[in-house]
Coordinates of C-alpha atoms in Angstrom, one line a residue:
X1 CA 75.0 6.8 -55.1
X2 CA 75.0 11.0 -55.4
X3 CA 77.4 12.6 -53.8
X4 CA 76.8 14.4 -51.4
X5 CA 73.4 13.2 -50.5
X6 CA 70.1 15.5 -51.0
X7 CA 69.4 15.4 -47.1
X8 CA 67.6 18.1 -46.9
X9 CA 64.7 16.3 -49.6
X10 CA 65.5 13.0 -47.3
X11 CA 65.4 13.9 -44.0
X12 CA 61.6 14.3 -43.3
X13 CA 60.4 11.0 -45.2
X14 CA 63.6 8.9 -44.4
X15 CA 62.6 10.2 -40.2
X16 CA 58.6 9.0 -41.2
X17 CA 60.0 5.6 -42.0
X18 CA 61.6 4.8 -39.3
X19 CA 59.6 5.8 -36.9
X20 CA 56.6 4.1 -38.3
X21 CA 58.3 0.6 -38.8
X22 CA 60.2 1.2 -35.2
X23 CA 56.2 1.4 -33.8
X24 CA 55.3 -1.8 -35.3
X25 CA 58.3 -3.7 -34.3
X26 CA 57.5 -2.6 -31.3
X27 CA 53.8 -3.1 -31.2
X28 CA 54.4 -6.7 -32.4
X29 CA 57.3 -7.9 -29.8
X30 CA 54.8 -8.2 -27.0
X31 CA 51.7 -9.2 -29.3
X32 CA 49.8 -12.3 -28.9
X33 CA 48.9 -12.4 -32.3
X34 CA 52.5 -11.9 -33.4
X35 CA 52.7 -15.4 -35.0
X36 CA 49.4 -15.1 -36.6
X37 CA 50.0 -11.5 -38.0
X38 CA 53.6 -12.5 -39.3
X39 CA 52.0 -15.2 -41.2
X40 CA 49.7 -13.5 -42.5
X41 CA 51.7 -11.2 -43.7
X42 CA 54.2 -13.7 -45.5
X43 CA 51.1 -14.9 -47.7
X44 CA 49.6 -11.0 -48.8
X45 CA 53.7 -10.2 -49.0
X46 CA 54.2 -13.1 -51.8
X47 CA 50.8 -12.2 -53.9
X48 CA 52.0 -8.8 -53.9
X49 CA 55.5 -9.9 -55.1
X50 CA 53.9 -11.4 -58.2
X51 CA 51.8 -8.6 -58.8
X52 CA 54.8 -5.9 -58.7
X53 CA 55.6 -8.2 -61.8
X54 CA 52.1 -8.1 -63.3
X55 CA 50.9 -11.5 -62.1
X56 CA 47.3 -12.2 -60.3
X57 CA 47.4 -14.9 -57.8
X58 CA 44.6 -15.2 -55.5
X59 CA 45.5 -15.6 -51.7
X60 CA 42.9 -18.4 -51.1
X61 CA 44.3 -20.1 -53.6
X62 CA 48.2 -19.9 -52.5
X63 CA 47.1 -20.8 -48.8
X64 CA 45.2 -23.6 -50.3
X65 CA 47.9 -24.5 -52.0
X66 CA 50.5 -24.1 -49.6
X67 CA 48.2 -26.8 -47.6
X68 CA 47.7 -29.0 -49.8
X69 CA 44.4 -28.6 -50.5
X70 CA 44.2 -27.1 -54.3
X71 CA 40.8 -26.8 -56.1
X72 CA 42.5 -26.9 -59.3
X73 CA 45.8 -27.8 -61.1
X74 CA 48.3 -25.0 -59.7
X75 CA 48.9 -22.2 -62.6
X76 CA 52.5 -21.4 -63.0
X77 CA 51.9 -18.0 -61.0
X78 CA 50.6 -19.8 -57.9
X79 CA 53.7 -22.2 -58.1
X80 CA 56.1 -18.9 -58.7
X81 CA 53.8 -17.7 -55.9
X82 CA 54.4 -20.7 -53.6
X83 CA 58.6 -20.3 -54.4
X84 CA 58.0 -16.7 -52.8
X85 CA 56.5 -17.8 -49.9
X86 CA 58.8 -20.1 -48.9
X87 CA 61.8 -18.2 -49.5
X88 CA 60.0 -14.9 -47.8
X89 CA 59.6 -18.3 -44.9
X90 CA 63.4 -19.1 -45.2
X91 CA 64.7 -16.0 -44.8
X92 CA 62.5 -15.0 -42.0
X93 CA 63.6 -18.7 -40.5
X94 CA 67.6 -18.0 -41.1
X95 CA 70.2 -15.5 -39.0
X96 CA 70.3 -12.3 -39.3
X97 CA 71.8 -10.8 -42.8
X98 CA 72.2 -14.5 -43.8
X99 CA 70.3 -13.7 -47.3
X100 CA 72.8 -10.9 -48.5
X101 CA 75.9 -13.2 -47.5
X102 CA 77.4 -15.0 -50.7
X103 CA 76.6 -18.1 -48.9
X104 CA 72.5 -16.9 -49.0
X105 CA 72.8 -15.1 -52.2
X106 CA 74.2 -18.6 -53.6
X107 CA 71.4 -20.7 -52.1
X108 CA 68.6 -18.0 -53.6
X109 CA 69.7 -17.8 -56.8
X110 CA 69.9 -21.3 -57.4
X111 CA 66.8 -23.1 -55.7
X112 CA 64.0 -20.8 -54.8
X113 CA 63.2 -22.8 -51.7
X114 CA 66.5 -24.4 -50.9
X115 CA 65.5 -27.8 -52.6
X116 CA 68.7 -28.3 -54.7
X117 CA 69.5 -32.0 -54.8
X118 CA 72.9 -32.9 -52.4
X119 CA 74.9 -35.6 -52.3
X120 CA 73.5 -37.8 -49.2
X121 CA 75.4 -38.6 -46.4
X122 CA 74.6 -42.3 -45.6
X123 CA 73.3 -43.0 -42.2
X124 CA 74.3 -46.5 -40.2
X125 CA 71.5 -48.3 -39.2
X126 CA 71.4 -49.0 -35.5
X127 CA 71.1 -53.2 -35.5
X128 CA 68.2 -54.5 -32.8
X129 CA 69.2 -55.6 -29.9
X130 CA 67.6 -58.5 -28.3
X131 CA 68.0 -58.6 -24.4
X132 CA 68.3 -62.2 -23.9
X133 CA 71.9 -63.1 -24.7
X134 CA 73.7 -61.5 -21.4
X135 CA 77.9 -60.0 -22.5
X136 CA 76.6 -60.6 -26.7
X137 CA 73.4 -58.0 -25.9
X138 CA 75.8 -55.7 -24.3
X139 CA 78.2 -55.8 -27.1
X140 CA 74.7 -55.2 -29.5
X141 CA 74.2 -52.3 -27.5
X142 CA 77.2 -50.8 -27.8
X143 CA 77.4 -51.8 -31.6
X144 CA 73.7 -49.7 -31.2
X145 CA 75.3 -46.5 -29.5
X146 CA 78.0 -46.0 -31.5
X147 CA 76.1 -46.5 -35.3
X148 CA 73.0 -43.9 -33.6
X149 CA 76.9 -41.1 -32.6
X150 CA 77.8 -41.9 -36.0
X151 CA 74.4 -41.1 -37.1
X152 CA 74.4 -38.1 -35.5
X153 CA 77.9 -36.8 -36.7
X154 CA 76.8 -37.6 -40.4
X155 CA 74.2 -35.4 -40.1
X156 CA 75.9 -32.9 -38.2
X157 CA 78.5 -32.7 -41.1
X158 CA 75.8 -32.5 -43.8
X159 CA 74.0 -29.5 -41.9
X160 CA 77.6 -27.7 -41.6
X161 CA 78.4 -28.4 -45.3
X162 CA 74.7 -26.8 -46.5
X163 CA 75.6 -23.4 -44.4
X164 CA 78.8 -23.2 -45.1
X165 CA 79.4 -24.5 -48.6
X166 CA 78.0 -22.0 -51.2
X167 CA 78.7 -25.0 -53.7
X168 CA 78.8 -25.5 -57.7
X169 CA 75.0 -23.7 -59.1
X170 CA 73.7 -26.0 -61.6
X171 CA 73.8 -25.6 -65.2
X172 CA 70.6 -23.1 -66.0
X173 CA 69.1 -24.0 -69.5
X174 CA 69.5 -21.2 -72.4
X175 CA 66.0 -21.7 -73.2
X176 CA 65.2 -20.3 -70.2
X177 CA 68.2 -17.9 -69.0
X178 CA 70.4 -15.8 -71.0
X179 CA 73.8 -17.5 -70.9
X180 CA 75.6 -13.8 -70.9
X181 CA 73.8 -12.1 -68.7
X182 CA 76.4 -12.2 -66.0
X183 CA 75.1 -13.2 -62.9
X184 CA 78.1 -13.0 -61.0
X185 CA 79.8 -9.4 -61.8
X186 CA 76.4 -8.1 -61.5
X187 CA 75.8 -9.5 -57.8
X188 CA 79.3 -8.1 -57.1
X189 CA 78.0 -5.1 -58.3
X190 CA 75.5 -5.2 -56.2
X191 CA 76.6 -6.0 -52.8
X192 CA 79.6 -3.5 -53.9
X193 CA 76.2 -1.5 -53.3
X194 CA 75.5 -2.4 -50.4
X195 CA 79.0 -2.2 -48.8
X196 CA 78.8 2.0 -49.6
X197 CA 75.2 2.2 -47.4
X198 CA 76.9 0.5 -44.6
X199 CA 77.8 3.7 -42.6
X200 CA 73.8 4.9 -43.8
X201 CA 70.5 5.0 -41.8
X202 CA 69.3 1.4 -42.3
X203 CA 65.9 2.5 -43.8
X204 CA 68.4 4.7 -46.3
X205 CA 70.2 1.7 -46.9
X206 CA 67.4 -0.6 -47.4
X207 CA 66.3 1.7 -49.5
X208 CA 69.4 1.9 -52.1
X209 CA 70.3 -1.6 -51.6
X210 CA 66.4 -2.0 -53.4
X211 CA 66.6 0.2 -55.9
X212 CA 70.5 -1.0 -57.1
X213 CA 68.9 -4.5 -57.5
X214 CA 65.9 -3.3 -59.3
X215 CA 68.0 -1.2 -61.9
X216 CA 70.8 -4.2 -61.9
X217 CA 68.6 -7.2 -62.3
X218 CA 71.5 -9.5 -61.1
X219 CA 69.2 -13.0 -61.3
X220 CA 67.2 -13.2 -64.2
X221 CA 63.8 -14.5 -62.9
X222 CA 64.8 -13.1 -59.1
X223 CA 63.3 -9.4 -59.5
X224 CA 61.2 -10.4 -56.5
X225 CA 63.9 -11.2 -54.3
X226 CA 65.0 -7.5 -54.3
X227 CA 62.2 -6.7 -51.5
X228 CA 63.2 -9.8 -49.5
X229 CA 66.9 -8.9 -49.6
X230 CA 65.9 -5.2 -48.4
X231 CA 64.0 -6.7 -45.3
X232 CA 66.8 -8.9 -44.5
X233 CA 69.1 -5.7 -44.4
X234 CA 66.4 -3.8 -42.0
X235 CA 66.7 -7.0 -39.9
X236 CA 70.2 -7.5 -39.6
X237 CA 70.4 -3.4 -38.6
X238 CA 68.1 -4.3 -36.0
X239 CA 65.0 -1.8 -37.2
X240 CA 62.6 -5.1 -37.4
X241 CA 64.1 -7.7 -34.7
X242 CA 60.8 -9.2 -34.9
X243 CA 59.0 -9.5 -38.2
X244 CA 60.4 -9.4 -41.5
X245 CA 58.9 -6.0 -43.2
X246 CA 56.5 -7.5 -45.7
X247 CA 57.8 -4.4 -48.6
X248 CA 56.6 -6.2 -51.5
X249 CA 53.2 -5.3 -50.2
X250 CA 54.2 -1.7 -49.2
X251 CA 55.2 -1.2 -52.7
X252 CA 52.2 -2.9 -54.0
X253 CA 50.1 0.7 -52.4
X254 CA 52.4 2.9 -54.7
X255 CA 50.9 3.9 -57.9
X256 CA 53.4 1.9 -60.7
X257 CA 54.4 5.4 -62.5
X258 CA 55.8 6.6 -59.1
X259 CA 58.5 4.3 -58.6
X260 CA 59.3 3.3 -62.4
X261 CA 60.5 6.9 -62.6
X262 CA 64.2 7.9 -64.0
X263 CA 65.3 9.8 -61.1
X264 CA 67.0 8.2 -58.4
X265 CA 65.8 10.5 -55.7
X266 CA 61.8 10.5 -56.5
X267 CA 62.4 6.5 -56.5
X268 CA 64.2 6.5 -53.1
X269 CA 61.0 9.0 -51.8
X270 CA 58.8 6.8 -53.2
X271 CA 59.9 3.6 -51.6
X272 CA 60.6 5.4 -48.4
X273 CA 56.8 6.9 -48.6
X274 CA 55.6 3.1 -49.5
X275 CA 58.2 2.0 -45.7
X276 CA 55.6 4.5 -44.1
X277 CA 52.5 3.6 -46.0
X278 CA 53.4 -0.3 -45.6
X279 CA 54.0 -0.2 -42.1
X280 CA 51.4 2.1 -41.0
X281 CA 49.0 -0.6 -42.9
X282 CA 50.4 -3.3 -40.9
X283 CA 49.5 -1.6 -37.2
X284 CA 46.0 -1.4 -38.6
X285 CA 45.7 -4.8 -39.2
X286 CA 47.3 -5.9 -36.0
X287 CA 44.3 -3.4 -34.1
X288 CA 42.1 -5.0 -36.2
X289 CA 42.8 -8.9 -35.6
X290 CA 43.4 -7.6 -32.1
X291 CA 39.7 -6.9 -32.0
X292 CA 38.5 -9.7 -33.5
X293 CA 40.5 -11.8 -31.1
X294 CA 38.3 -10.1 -28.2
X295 CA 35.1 -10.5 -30.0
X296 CA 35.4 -13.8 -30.6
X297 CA 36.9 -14.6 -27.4
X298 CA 34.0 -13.2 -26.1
X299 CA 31.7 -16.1 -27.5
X300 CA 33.5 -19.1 -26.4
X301 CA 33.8 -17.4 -22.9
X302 CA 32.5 -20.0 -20.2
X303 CA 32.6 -22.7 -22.5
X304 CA 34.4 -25.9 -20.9
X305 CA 38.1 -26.8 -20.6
X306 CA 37.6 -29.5 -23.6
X307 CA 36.4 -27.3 -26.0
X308 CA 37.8 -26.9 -29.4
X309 CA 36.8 -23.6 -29.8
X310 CA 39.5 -21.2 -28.5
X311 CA 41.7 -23.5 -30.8
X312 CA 40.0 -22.8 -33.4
X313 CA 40.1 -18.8 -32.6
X314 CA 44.0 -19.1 -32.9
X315 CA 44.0 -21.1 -36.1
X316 CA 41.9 -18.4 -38.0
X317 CA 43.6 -15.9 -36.4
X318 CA 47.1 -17.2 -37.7
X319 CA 45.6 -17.9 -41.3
X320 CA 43.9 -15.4 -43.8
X321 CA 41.3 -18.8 -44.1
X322 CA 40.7 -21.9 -43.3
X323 CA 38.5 -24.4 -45.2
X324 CA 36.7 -27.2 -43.1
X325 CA 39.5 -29.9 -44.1
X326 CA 42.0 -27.9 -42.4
X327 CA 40.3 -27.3 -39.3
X328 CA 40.2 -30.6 -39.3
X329 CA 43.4 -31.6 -39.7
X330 CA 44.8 -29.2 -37.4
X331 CA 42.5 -29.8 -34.7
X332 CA 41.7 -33.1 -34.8
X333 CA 37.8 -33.5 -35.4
X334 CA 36.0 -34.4 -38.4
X335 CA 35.5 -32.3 -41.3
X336 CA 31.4 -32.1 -40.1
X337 CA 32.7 -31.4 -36.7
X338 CA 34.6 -28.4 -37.8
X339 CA 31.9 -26.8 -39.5
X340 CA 29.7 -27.4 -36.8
X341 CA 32.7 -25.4 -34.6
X342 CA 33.4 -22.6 -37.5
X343 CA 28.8 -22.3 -37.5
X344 CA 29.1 -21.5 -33.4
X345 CA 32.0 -19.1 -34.0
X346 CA 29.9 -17.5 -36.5
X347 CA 32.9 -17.1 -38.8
X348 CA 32.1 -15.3 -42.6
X349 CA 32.6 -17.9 -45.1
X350 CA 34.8 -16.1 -47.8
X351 CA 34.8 -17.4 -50.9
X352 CA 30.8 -17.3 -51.4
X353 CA 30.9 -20.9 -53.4
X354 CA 28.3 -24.3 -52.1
X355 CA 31.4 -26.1 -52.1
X356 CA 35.5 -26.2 -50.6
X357 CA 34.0 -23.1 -48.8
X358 CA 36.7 -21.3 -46.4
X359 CA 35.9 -18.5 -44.0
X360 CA 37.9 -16.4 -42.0
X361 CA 38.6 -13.2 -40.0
X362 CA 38.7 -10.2 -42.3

């Protein structure tokens, strides 16, 4: 970092920032629709990861795929896509700062998702017990209650041993990873980093702590963590107790030449701009699902207690779309039923195909 720091070129953006992602924090930690918007949010965030890198993934087709329900063979970008998601859902899942600990950089770096095979802890099996045999069936039961506590310790221990135990990373093939890069002094490097921005405004921080990982490439194939790991930092300083900023898709509003500049400080403006710009965004679209929430809460009003409808509200409302298999699914009726339901809603069917239609609030 420059020393001393240009404050005087910070001060009014770095202010912006914070203020504008304070108000949304805020605005979402009494919002009905937090749930709904923060999912949301970790879909657009993950397509926009990829496309930082130059990759187009489609969200229908990553919340397709994330359900199960894929049109096609998944392309390698959806899967990478997919890997994004569910670490951007891992992270927002885990405590606070746990993805800048060695333990979380350890995890990240080696399994995208947190799928790395483990050595399994066996598990007794609890015998039956048949009550028919007086002192023997209490004995049984016993036997029982003492293999289900050992069950329950095993699995206790396993759970401890995955937090706690960064563990041995698995060989990486050549063909795929350069074998000198040096992983591990340029993570030290980086969280070296992040040690100096500890006594800095956390939007500041996030900010450096981004662009060191950017210009460090620590994991090949990880640039897209370096957004995550930012939120994470803005979490665990307490500026976004209640959604994980979604900076990826802040970023994703900047014109590329902007933040692929040379100069530290027009890339720190530039990120701190895209905070504002991000943010900002994100109120919009909570007013806006807000509104729809009404609107269509307005149809179904006076319907009967049974009705499957203001289900369905919420389930659109927590998903950018839903195709008919889905709505069944989640709500139990048949896939005719639910587009029967989505028909009285008067939902707008997305994807403008005769078939594995979706629709959805926009």
């Amino acid at each position: 970092m420059p020393e001393p720091l240009p404050w005087a070129a910070l001060a009014t953006p770095l202010v912006a920032a914070e203020d504008a992602l304070a108000r949304l924090d805020q605005q979402l930690a009494t919002s009905p629709i937090r749930h709904g918007w923060r999912t949301r949010t970790d879909f657009a965030d993950a397509c926009a990861s990829l496309a930082l890198q130059g990759d187009l993934v489609l969200l229908e087709d990553l919340v397709l795929h994330d359900a199960g329900r894929d049109r096609h063979a998944p392309s390698q970008e959806l899967t990478r896509a997919h890997a994004i998601l569910r670490t951007r859902r891992r992270i927002a899942a885990a405590e606070l700062g746990w993805a800048t600990s060695l333990t979380g950089l350890a995890a990240l770096s080696e399994d995208p998702d947190g799928a790395a095979d483990q050595d399994a802890i066996p598990v007794p099996v609890a015998p039956t017990v048949d009550a028919t045999n007086g002192e023997e069936d209490l004995d049984d039961v016993d036997d029982a209650f003492a293999a289900e506590l050992a069950g329950i310790d095993a699995l206790i221990a396993r759970s401890t041993r995955l937090l706690t135990d960064t563990g041995a990373m698995r060989e990486k093939s050549p063909l795929l990873y350069d074998p000198t890069w040096g992983e591990t002094d340029r993570l030290a490097a980086w969280r070296h980093v992040v040690a100096e921005t500890r006594t800095l405004p956390p939007v500041l921080a996030a900010t450096v702590a981004y662009d060191a990982w950017a210009a460090l490439e620590p994991l090949q194939h990880r640039a897209w963590l370096g957004p995550l790991l930012a939120a994470d930092l803005l979490r665990a300083c307490g500026k976004a107790r209640h959604h994980l900023p979604a900076l990826a898709s802040a970023l994703r509003r900047v014109p590329r030449d902007r933040w692929l500049v040379r100069d530290p400080l027009s890339r720190w403006l530039t990120f701190l701009g895209a905070v504002t710009t991000g943010a900002e965004h994100g109120m919009s679209d909570h007013d806006r699902l807000m509104l729809s929430r009404e609107v269509l809460q307005a149809k179904v009003k006076g319907r009967r207690g049974s009705s499957s409808l203001p289900r369905l509200i919420e389930l659109v409302l927590a998903r950018p779309l839903v195709s008919a298999t889905t709505i069944a699914d989640e709500l139990g009726v048949t896939p005719r039923a639910a587009q029967t339901l989505v028909a009285e809603l008067g939902l707008r069917e997305l994807t403008g195909r005769g078939r594995y239609r979706a629709w959805g609030v926009l």
